[in-house]
Amino acid sequence: MADDETGYDPRFLPVPVPLPRPLGDSEIRELPYPRFTVLLDPVRRLAAVTGVNVDGASLRDLPRSGTWRLDPRVPDAEQAGADVYAANDLDRGHLVRRRDPGWGTPAEARRAMEATFFYPNAAPQASAFNQSKELWLGLEDHVLEYAGALRRRLSVFTAPVLAPDDPAYRGIQVPRRFYKVVAWTAADERMPQPAPDGDALPAVLEAAGFVLDQSDLIDLSQGALAIPRLAAFRTFQVPVADIEHLAGVDFGALVEADVLPAVAGLGDAQERGEDGWRPLRAPEDVFLG
């Protein structure tokens, strides 16, 4: 690893967005990479939070390259490495997508893309591929397109939900759910029009939260991993407040910046559950304001 890893930049958007942090006092390893940061839970051996800055205006479409490897900055025993994924139906699921930090000059983009192949940026996902998983993989692109007429910049936070009752397998617990929170800024149309000198409208922070559920795809009832043939991923747009409660992560101002309206007649995040979530079947189902 190089010594000049910049990590996630909280001032990347016009409105500062600090990197979310796990609640409580559990030990966390903070690992900066080019344009993204992983907060690794050394007990679970998986990320509790990842944060990446995405500059859509200067993304590079480079050929895939990179090899999965352990991060030498932390002990091997604190990372879920190759043994977890060998000879089974689990994929090494990128948390920070390979493409997201790949912007700037070709050399900068290549270095950032290859850094996404360190194991702290992976989490076990069922290999079954269906429309819901395809939708999950494209959520950043969908939000980026929505925000593209403005600044074309996003900050994205993704990780598994590290639930205490996740099923045990090969020395780890396989997460059943994953979360993603995307933040961007829009022009604040409530403010007066730009001044004659061309000053832009002030920026307002906006955010959207999502959950991918692979519970039906993870079957360890016989002591070995099996992927049921007829099961599927489920994808939801979820209030950021719910994700904060579900994942035990402090999202700060992103809770109030959420564009998903409150669901009438439902309680707080602790009470609401999936009945208050918005099922997603296609990009058109995503609500962005």
mmCIF file of C-alpha atoms in Angstrom:
data_model
loop_
_atom_site.group_PDB
_atom_site.id
_atom_site.type_symbol
_atom_site.label_atom_id
_atom_site.label_comp_id
_atom_site.label_asym_id
_atom_site.label_seq_id
_atom_site.Cartn_x
_atom_site.Cartn_y
_atom_site.Cartn_z
ATOM 1 C CA MET A 1 0.000 0.000 0.000
ATOM 2 C CA ALA A 2 1.129 3.537 -0.723
ATOM 3 C CA ASP A 3 1.599 6.050 2.062
ATOM 4 C CA ASP A 4 -0.551 8.746 0.430
ATOM 5 C CA GLU A 5 -3.978 7.086 0.499
ATOM 6 C CA THR A 6 -6.426 9.958 0.706
ATOM 7 C CA GLY A 7 -9.513 8.034 1.779
ATOM 8 C CA TYR A 8 -13.061 9.345 1.815
ATOM 9 C CA ASP A 9 -13.254 13.169 1.637
ATOM 10 C CA PRO A 10 -16.044 14.614 3.855
ATOM 11 C CA ARG A 11 -15.845 17.924 1.948
ATOM 12 C CA PHE A 12 -16.269 16.410 -1.503
ATOM 13 C CA LEU A 13 -19.832 17.752 -1.806
ATOM 14 C CA PRO A 14 -20.691 21.460 -1.386
ATOM 15 C CA VAL A 15 -22.300 20.511 1.927
ATOM 16 C CA PRO A 16 -19.891 18.623 4.261
ATOM 17 C CA VAL A 17 -20.839 14.977 4.872
ATOM 18 C CA PRO A 18 -18.736 13.252 7.555
ATOM 19 C CA LEU A 19 -18.049 9.556 7.171
ATOM 20 C CA PRO A 20 -20.775 7.676 9.101
ATOM 21 C CA ARG A 21 -19.526 5.819 12.172
ATOM 22 C CA PRO A 22 -20.759 2.690 13.953
ATOM 23 C CA LEU A 23 -22.621 3.422 17.156
ATOM 24 C CA GLY A 24 -21.212 2.084 20.400
ATOM 25 C CA ASP A 25 -17.625 1.497 21.405
ATOM 26 C CA SER A 26 -16.663 -1.567 19.354
ATOM 27 C CA GLU A 27 -13.123 -1.533 17.989
ATOM 28 C CA ILE A 28 -12.889 -0.484 14.339
ATOM 29 C CA ARG A 29 -9.955 -0.453 11.892
ATOM 30 C CA GLU A 30 -10.019 2.635 9.670
ATOM 31 C CA LEU A 31 -8.484 1.850 6.275
ATOM 32 C CA PRO A 32 -8.103 4.701 3.763
ATOM 33 C CA TYR A 33 -7.719 3.907 0.060
ATOM 34 C CA PRO A 34 -7.725 6.196 -2.991
ATOM 35 C CA ARG A 35 -11.013 8.144 -2.711
ATOM 36 C CA PHE A 36 -12.662 5.693 -0.343
ATOM 37 C CA THR A 37 -12.413 4.457 3.233
ATOM 38 C CA VAL A 38 -13.348 1.137 4.846
ATOM 39 C CA LEU A 39 -14.208 0.902 8.540
ATOM 40 C CA LEU A 40 -13.421 -2.751 9.262
ATOM 41 C CA ASP A 41 -14.974 -4.637 12.160
ATOM 42 C CA PRO A 42 -12.099 -6.926 13.212
ATOM 43 C CA VAL A 43 -14.400 -9.286 15.133
ATOM 44 C CA ARG A 44 -16.838 -9.826 12.284
ATOM 45 C CA ARG A 45 -13.931 -9.554 9.782
ATOM 46 C CA LEU A 46 -16.159 -7.489 7.493
ATOM 47 C CA ALA A 47 -16.745 -3.784 6.885
ATOM 48 C CA ALA A 48 -19.184 -1.951 9.106
ATOM 49 C CA VAL A 49 -19.058 1.133 6.847
ATOM 50 C CA THR A 50 -17.515 2.057 3.522
ATOM 51 C CA GLY A 51 -17.569 5.558 2.076
ATOM 52 C CA VAL A 52 -16.565 6.626 -1.448
ATOM 53 C CA ASN A 53 -16.571 9.888 -3.382
ATOM 54 C CA VAL A 54 -17.848 9.601 -6.970
ATOM 55 C CA ASP A 55 -17.198 12.298 -9.572
ATOM 56 C CA GLY A 56 -19.530 11.307 -12.377
ATOM 57 C CA ALA A 57 -18.212 13.993 -14.721
ATOM 58 C CA SER A 58 -14.742 12.441 -14.844
ATOM 59 C CA LEU A 59 -15.379 8.696 -14.458
ATOM 60 C CA ARG A 60 -13.101 6.514 -16.598
ATOM 61 C CA ASP A 61 -14.351 3.453 -18.469
ATOM 62 C CA LEU A 62 -11.249 1.296 -18.053
ATOM 63 C CA PRO A 63 -10.915 -2.472 -18.559
ATOM 64 C CA ARG A 64 -11.358 -4.524 -15.427
ATOM 65 C CA SER A 65 -8.110 -5.249 -13.624
ATOM 66 C CA GLY A 66 -7.207 -6.148 -10.080
ATOM 67 C CA THR A 67 -6.681 -9.238 -7.942
ATOM 68 C CA TRP A 68 -8.347 -9.920 -4.610
ATOM 69 C CA ARG A 69 -5.788 -9.732 -1.805
ATOM 70 C CA LEU A 70 -5.500 -9.181 1.926
ATOM 71 C CA ASP A 71 -4.677 -5.723 3.230
ATOM 72 C CA PRO A 72 -1.231 -5.860 4.881
ATOM 73 C CA ARG A 73 -2.127 -3.062 7.297
ATOM 74 C CA VAL A 74 -4.294 -5.363 9.432
ATOM 75 C CA PRO A 75 -3.758 -8.954 10.599
ATOM 76 C CA ASP A 76 -4.959 -11.652 8.213
ATOM 77 C CA ALA A 77 -7.182 -13.062 10.972
ATOM 78 C CA GLU A 78 -9.209 -9.825 10.982
ATOM 79 C CA GLN A 79 -10.163 -10.114 7.305
ATOM 80 C CA ALA A 80 -12.535 -12.497 5.527
ATOM 81 C CA GLY A 81 -10.154 -13.793 2.879
ATOM 82 C CA ALA A 82 -10.109 -16.331 0.080
ATOM 83 C CA ASP A 83 -11.018 -19.334 2.281
ATOM 84 C CA VAL A 84 -14.502 -17.927 2.862
ATOM 85 C CA TYR A 85 -15.275 -17.947 -0.867
ATOM 86 C CA ALA A 86 -13.630 -21.203 -1.971
ATOM 87 C CA ALA A 87 -15.734 -24.018 -3.500
ATOM 88 C CA ASN A 88 -19.165 -22.600 -2.709
ATOM 89 C CA ASP A 89 -21.873 -20.346 -4.134
ATOM 90 C CA LEU A 90 -20.633 -17.138 -2.539
ATOM 91 C CA ASP A 91 -19.303 -14.208 -4.545
ATOM 92 C CA ARG A 92 -16.803 -11.644 -3.343
ATOM 93 C CA GLY A 93 -19.249 -8.765 -3.440
ATOM 94 C CA HIS A 94 -17.592 -5.374 -3.903
ATOM 95 C CA LEU A 95 -18.888 -2.906 -1.310
ATOM 96 C CA VAL A 96 -17.272 0.125 -2.926
ATOM 97 C CA ARG A 97 -17.888 -0.687 -6.575
ATOM 98 C CA ARG A 98 -14.796 -1.006 -8.745
ATOM 99 C CA ARG A 99 -16.010 1.830 -10.960
ATOM 100 C CA ASP A 100 -16.957 4.395 -8.308
ATOM 101 C CA PRO A 101 -13.510 5.758 -7.312
ATOM 102 C CA GLY A 102 -12.211 5.357 -10.894
ATOM 103 C CA TRP A 103 -12.162 8.981 -11.980
ATOM 104 C CA GLY A 104 -9.573 11.652 -12.758
ATOM 105 C CA THR A 105 -6.530 10.871 -14.850
ATOM 106 C CA PRO A 106 -6.228 7.344 -16.259
ATOM 107 C CA ALA A 107 -3.435 6.558 -13.786
ATOM 108 C CA GLU A 108 -5.436 7.853 -10.832
ATOM 109 C CA ALA A 109 -8.525 5.976 -11.933
ATOM 110 C CA ARG A 110 -6.627 2.716 -12.453
ATOM 111 C CA ARG A 111 -4.985 2.888 -9.033
ATOM 112 C CA ALA A 112 -8.281 3.614 -7.293
ATOM 113 C CA MET A 113 -10.109 0.826 -9.148
ATOM 114 C CA GLU A 114 -7.464 -1.745 -8.268
ATOM 115 C CA ALA A 115 -7.617 -0.737 -4.596
ATOM 116 C CA THR A 116 -11.234 -1.925 -4.466
ATOM 117 C CA PHE A 117 -9.927 -5.510 -4.642
ATOM 118 C CA PHE A 118 -8.629 -5.575 -1.066
ATOM 119 C CA TYR A 119 -10.621 -8.053 1.021
ATOM 120 C CA PRO A 120 -11.854 -5.485 3.584
ATOM 121 C CA ASN A 121 -13.918 -4.102 0.669
ATOM 122 C CA ALA A 122 -15.579 -7.476 0.033
ATOM 123 C CA ALA A 123 -18.521 -9.197 1.657
ATOM 124 C CA PRO A 124 -20.094 -12.586 0.856
ATOM 125 C CA GLN A 125 -23.059 -12.380 -1.490
ATOM 126 C CA ALA A 126 -25.050 -15.230 -2.971
ATOM 127 C CA SER A 127 -23.938 -15.918 -6.525
ATOM 128 C CA ALA A 128 -27.493 -16.214 -7.864
ATOM 129 C CA PHE A 129 -28.101 -13.315 -10.227
ATOM 130 C CA ASN A 130 -31.529 -11.883 -10.856
ATOM 131 C CA GLN A 131 -33.250 -8.597 -11.589
ATOM 132 C CA SER A 132 -33.145 -7.425 -7.985
ATOM 133 C CA LYS A 133 -29.379 -7.834 -7.724
ATOM 134 C CA GLU A 134 -28.920 -6.127 -11.071
ATOM 135 C CA LEU A 135 -30.982 -3.225 -9.768
ATOM 136 C CA TRP A 136 -28.847 -3.037 -6.617
ATOM 137 C CA LEU A 137 -25.653 -2.897 -8.673
ATOM 138 C CA GLY A 138 -27.017 0.010 -10.703
ATOM 139 C CA LEU A 139 -28.434 2.226 -7.964
ATOM 140 C CA GLU A 140 -25.466 4.622 -7.920
ATOM 141 C CA ASP A 141 -25.713 5.024 -11.688
ATOM 142 C CA HIS A 142 -29.412 5.785 -11.416
ATOM 143 C CA VAL A 143 -28.884 8.425 -8.718
ATOM 144 C CA LEU A 144 -25.893 9.848 -10.606
ATOM 145 C CA GLU A 145 -28.027 10.275 -13.717
ATOM 146 C CA TYR A 146 -30.686 12.025 -11.641
ATOM 147 C CA ALA A 147 -28.122 14.393 -10.113
ATOM 148 C CA GLY A 148 -26.169 14.779 -13.363
ATOM 149 C CA ALA A 149 -27.723 18.054 -14.456
ATOM 150 C CA LEU A 150 -26.268 19.662 -11.332
ATOM 151 C CA ARG A 151 -22.863 18.702 -9.985
ATOM 152 C CA ARG A 152 -22.638 15.026 -10.939
ATOM 153 C CA ARG A 153 -21.037 14.189 -7.602
ATOM 154 C CA LEU A 154 -22.095 11.604 -5.036
ATOM 155 C CA SER A 155 -20.900 10.285 -1.722
ATOM 156 C CA VAL A 156 -21.939 6.654 -1.256
ATOM 157 C CA PHE A 157 -21.939 4.531 1.915
ATOM 158 C CA THR A 158 -22.342 0.759 1.623
ATOM 159 C CA ALA A 159 -21.801 -2.196 3.965
ATOM 160 C CA PRO A 160 -23.370 -5.390 5.210
ATOM 161 C CA VAL A 161 -25.752 -5.184 8.123
ATOM 162 C CA LEU A 162 -23.731 -6.971 10.818
ATOM 163 C CA ALA A 163 -26.609 -8.526 12.720
ATOM 164 C CA PRO A 164 -25.768 -10.641 15.794
ATOM 165 C CA ASP A 165 -27.891 -13.552 14.539
ATOM 166 C CA ASP A 166 -26.346 -13.811 11.049
ATOM 167 C CA PRO A 167 -25.548 -17.484 10.261
ATOM 168 C CA ALA A 168 -22.034 -18.738 11.027
ATOM 169 C CA TYR A 169 -19.917 -20.147 8.203
ATOM 170 C CA ARG A 170 -16.152 -20.806 7.930
ATOM 171 C CA GLY A 171 -15.197 -18.551 10.794
ATOM 172 C CA ILE A 172 -17.439 -15.625 9.859
ATOM 173 C CA GLN A 173 -21.120 -14.775 10.026
ATOM 174 C CA VAL A 174 -22.684 -14.378 6.574
ATOM 175 C CA PRO A 175 -24.676 -11.123 6.434
ATOM 176 C CA ARG A 176 -28.256 -11.450 5.307
ATOM 177 C CA ARG A 177 -28.724 -7.784 4.447
ATOM 178 C CA PHE A 178 -26.717 -4.954 2.923
ATOM 179 C CA TYR A 179 -27.370 -1.231 3.083
ATOM 180 C CA LYS A 180 -26.529 1.659 0.798
ATOM 181 C CA VAL A 181 -26.987 5.368 1.458
ATOM 182 C CA VAL A 182 -26.331 7.812 -1.385
ATOM 183 C CA ALA A 183 -25.822 11.543 -0.789
ATOM 184 C CA TRP A 184 -25.771 14.397 -3.285
ATOM 185 C CA THR A 185 -26.622 18.091 -3.450
ATOM 186 C CA ALA A 186 -29.242 19.969 -5.429
ATOM 187 C CA ALA A 187 -29.833 23.665 -5.959
ATOM 188 C CA ASP A 188 -32.017 25.040 -3.185
ATOM 189 C CA GLU A 189 -34.987 26.304 -5.185
ATOM 190 C CA ARG A 190 -36.472 27.884 -2.059
ATOM 191 C CA MET A 191 -33.796 30.565 -2.214
ATOM 192 C CA PRO A 192 -33.979 33.684 -4.408
ATOM 193 C CA GLN A 193 -32.792 33.414 -7.977
ATOM 194 C CA PRO A 194 -29.029 33.724 -8.663
ATOM 195 C CA ALA A 195 -27.574 37.175 -8.442
ATOM 196 C CA PRO A 196 -26.718 39.054 -11.661
ATOM 197 C CA ASP A 197 -23.039 38.243 -11.177
ATOM 198 C CA GLY A 198 -23.875 34.590 -11.856
ATOM 199 C CA ASP A 199 -23.599 33.149 -8.348
ATOM 200 C CA ALA A 200 -25.300 29.762 -8.181
ATOM 201 C CA LEU A 201 -28.167 28.927 -5.878
ATOM 202 C CA PRO A 202 -27.095 27.528 -2.497
ATOM 203 C CA ALA A 203 -26.814 23.744 -2.363
ATOM 204 C CA VAL A 204 -29.094 21.564 -0.263
ATOM 205 C CA LEU A 205 -28.093 18.086 0.871
ATOM 206 C CA GLU A 206 -30.246 15.166 -0.281
ATOM 207 C CA ALA A 207 -29.952 11.442 0.423
ATOM 208 C CA ALA A 208 -31.604 8.116 -0.313
ATOM 209 C CA GLY A 209 -31.281 4.791 1.489
ATOM 210 C CA PHE A 210 -31.567 1.232 0.197
ATOM 211 C CA VAL A 211 -31.457 -2.318 1.570
ATOM 212 C CA LEU A 212 -30.663 -5.566 -0.265
ATOM 213 C CA ASP A 213 -31.972 -8.678 1.475
ATOM 214 C CA GLN A 214 -30.413 -12.049 0.614
ATOM 215 C CA SER A 215 -31.945 -13.938 3.549
ATOM 216 C CA ASP A 216 -33.840 -16.345 1.293
ATOM 217 C CA LEU A 217 -30.642 -17.163 -0.593
ATOM 218 C CA ILE A 218 -28.516 -18.162 2.393
ATOM 219 C CA ASP A 219 -29.323 -21.667 3.648
ATOM 220 C CA LEU A 220 -26.999 -23.147 6.263
ATOM 221 C CA SER A 221 -29.541 -25.472 7.831
ATOM 222 C CA GLN A 222 -27.523 -28.572 6.909
ATOM 223 C CA GLY A 223 -24.208 -27.085 8.031
ATOM 224 C CA ALA A 224 -23.104 -26.195 4.516
ATOM 225 C CA LEU A 225 -23.945 -23.290 2.261
ATOM 226 C CA ALA A 226 -26.738 -23.941 -0.228
ATOM 227 C CA ILE A 227 -28.428 -21.499 -2.589
ATOM 228 C CA PRO A 228 -32.131 -22.377 -3.010
ATOM 229 C CA ARG A 229 -33.043 -22.381 -6.691
ATOM 230 C CA LEU A 230 -36.268 -20.441 -6.433
ATOM 231 C CA ALA A 231 -35.179 -17.860 -3.888
ATOM 232 C CA ALA A 232 -34.384 -14.266 -4.797
ATOM 233 C CA PHE A 233 -32.780 -11.060 -3.629
ATOM 234 C CA ARG A 234 -35.164 -8.396 -2.403
ATOM 235 C CA THR A 235 -34.349 -4.714 -2.866
ATOM 236 C CA PHE A 236 -36.009 -1.834 -1.020
ATOM 237 C CA GLN A 237 -35.774 1.914 -0.747
ATOM 238 C CA VAL A 238 -35.669 2.500 2.990
ATOM 239 C CA PRO A 239 -35.747 5.578 5.247
ATOM 240 C CA VAL A 240 -32.195 6.431 6.250
ATOM 241 C CA ALA A 241 -33.412 6.520 9.856
ATOM 242 C CA ASP A 242 -34.357 2.840 9.533
ATOM 243 C CA ILE A 243 -30.905 1.962 8.201
ATOM 244 C CA GLU A 244 -29.331 3.830 11.104
ATOM 245 C CA HIS A 245 -31.299 1.664 13.522
ATOM 246 C CA LEU A 246 -30.893 -1.572 11.554
ATOM 247 C CA ALA A 247 -27.130 -1.293 10.999
ATOM 248 C CA GLY A 248 -26.181 0.555 14.191
ATOM 249 C CA VAL A 249 -24.483 3.339 12.231
ATOM 250 C CA ASP A 250 -24.735 7.087 12.855
ATOM 251 C CA PHE A 251 -25.683 8.820 9.585
ATOM 252 C CA GLY A 252 -25.902 12.290 11.086
ATOM 253 C CA ALA A 253 -27.478 14.901 8.796
ATOM 254 C CA LEU A 254 -28.310 12.295 6.154
ATOM 255 C CA VAL A 255 -31.346 11.225 8.190
ATOM 256 C CA GLU A 256 -32.922 14.677 7.777
ATOM 257 C CA ALA A 257 -31.719 14.921 4.149
ATOM 258 C CA ASP A 258 -33.651 11.783 3.163
ATOM 259 C CA VAL A 259 -35.871 12.348 0.102
ATOM 260 C CA LEU A 260 -38.202 9.440 0.932
ATOM 261 C CA PRO A 261 -41.328 10.823 2.576
ATOM 262 C CA ALA A 262 -42.363 9.424 5.944
ATOM 263 C CA VAL A 263 -44.916 6.640 5.667
ATOM 264 C CA ALA A 264 -48.170 7.798 7.209
ATOM 265 C CA GLY A 265 -49.538 5.817 10.099
ATOM 266 C CA LEU A 266 -46.308 3.965 10.916
ATOM 267 C CA GLY A 267 -44.164 4.333 13.985
ATOM 268 C CA ASP A 268 -40.521 5.207 14.374
ATOM 269 C CA ALA A 269 -37.633 3.314 12.800
ATOM 270 C CA GLN A 270 -37.618 0.719 15.563
ATOM 271 C CA GLU A 271 -41.283 -0.139 14.977
ATOM 272 C CA ARG A 272 -41.715 0.267 11.238
ATOM 273 C CA GLY A 273 -39.848 -2.676 9.670
ATOM 274 C CA GLU A 274 -40.381 -3.812 6.092
ATOM 275 C CA ASP A 275 -44.020 -2.688 6.068
ATOM 276 C CA GLY A 276 -42.709 0.859 5.747
ATOM 277 C CA TRP A 277 -40.168 0.081 3.037
ATOM 278 C CA ARG A 278 -40.595 0.711 -0.687
ATOM 279 C CA PRO A 279 -40.043 -2.485 -2.742
ATOM 280 C CA LEU A 280 -37.965 -1.887 -5.875
ATOM 281 C CA ARG A 281 -38.385 -3.893 -9.064
ATOM 282 C CA ALA A 282 -36.998 -1.410 -11.580
ATOM 283 C CA PRO A 283 -35.066 1.873 -11.493
ATOM 284 C CA GLU A 284 -38.323 3.731 -12.106
ATOM 285 C CA ASP A 285 -39.508 2.634 -8.651
ATOM 286 C CA VAL A 286 -36.785 4.677 -6.914
ATOM 287 C CA PHE A 287 -38.072 7.919 -5.359
ATOM 288 C CA LEU A 288 -35.569 10.787 -5.565
ATOM 289 C CA GLY A 289 -37.807 13.764 -4.932
#
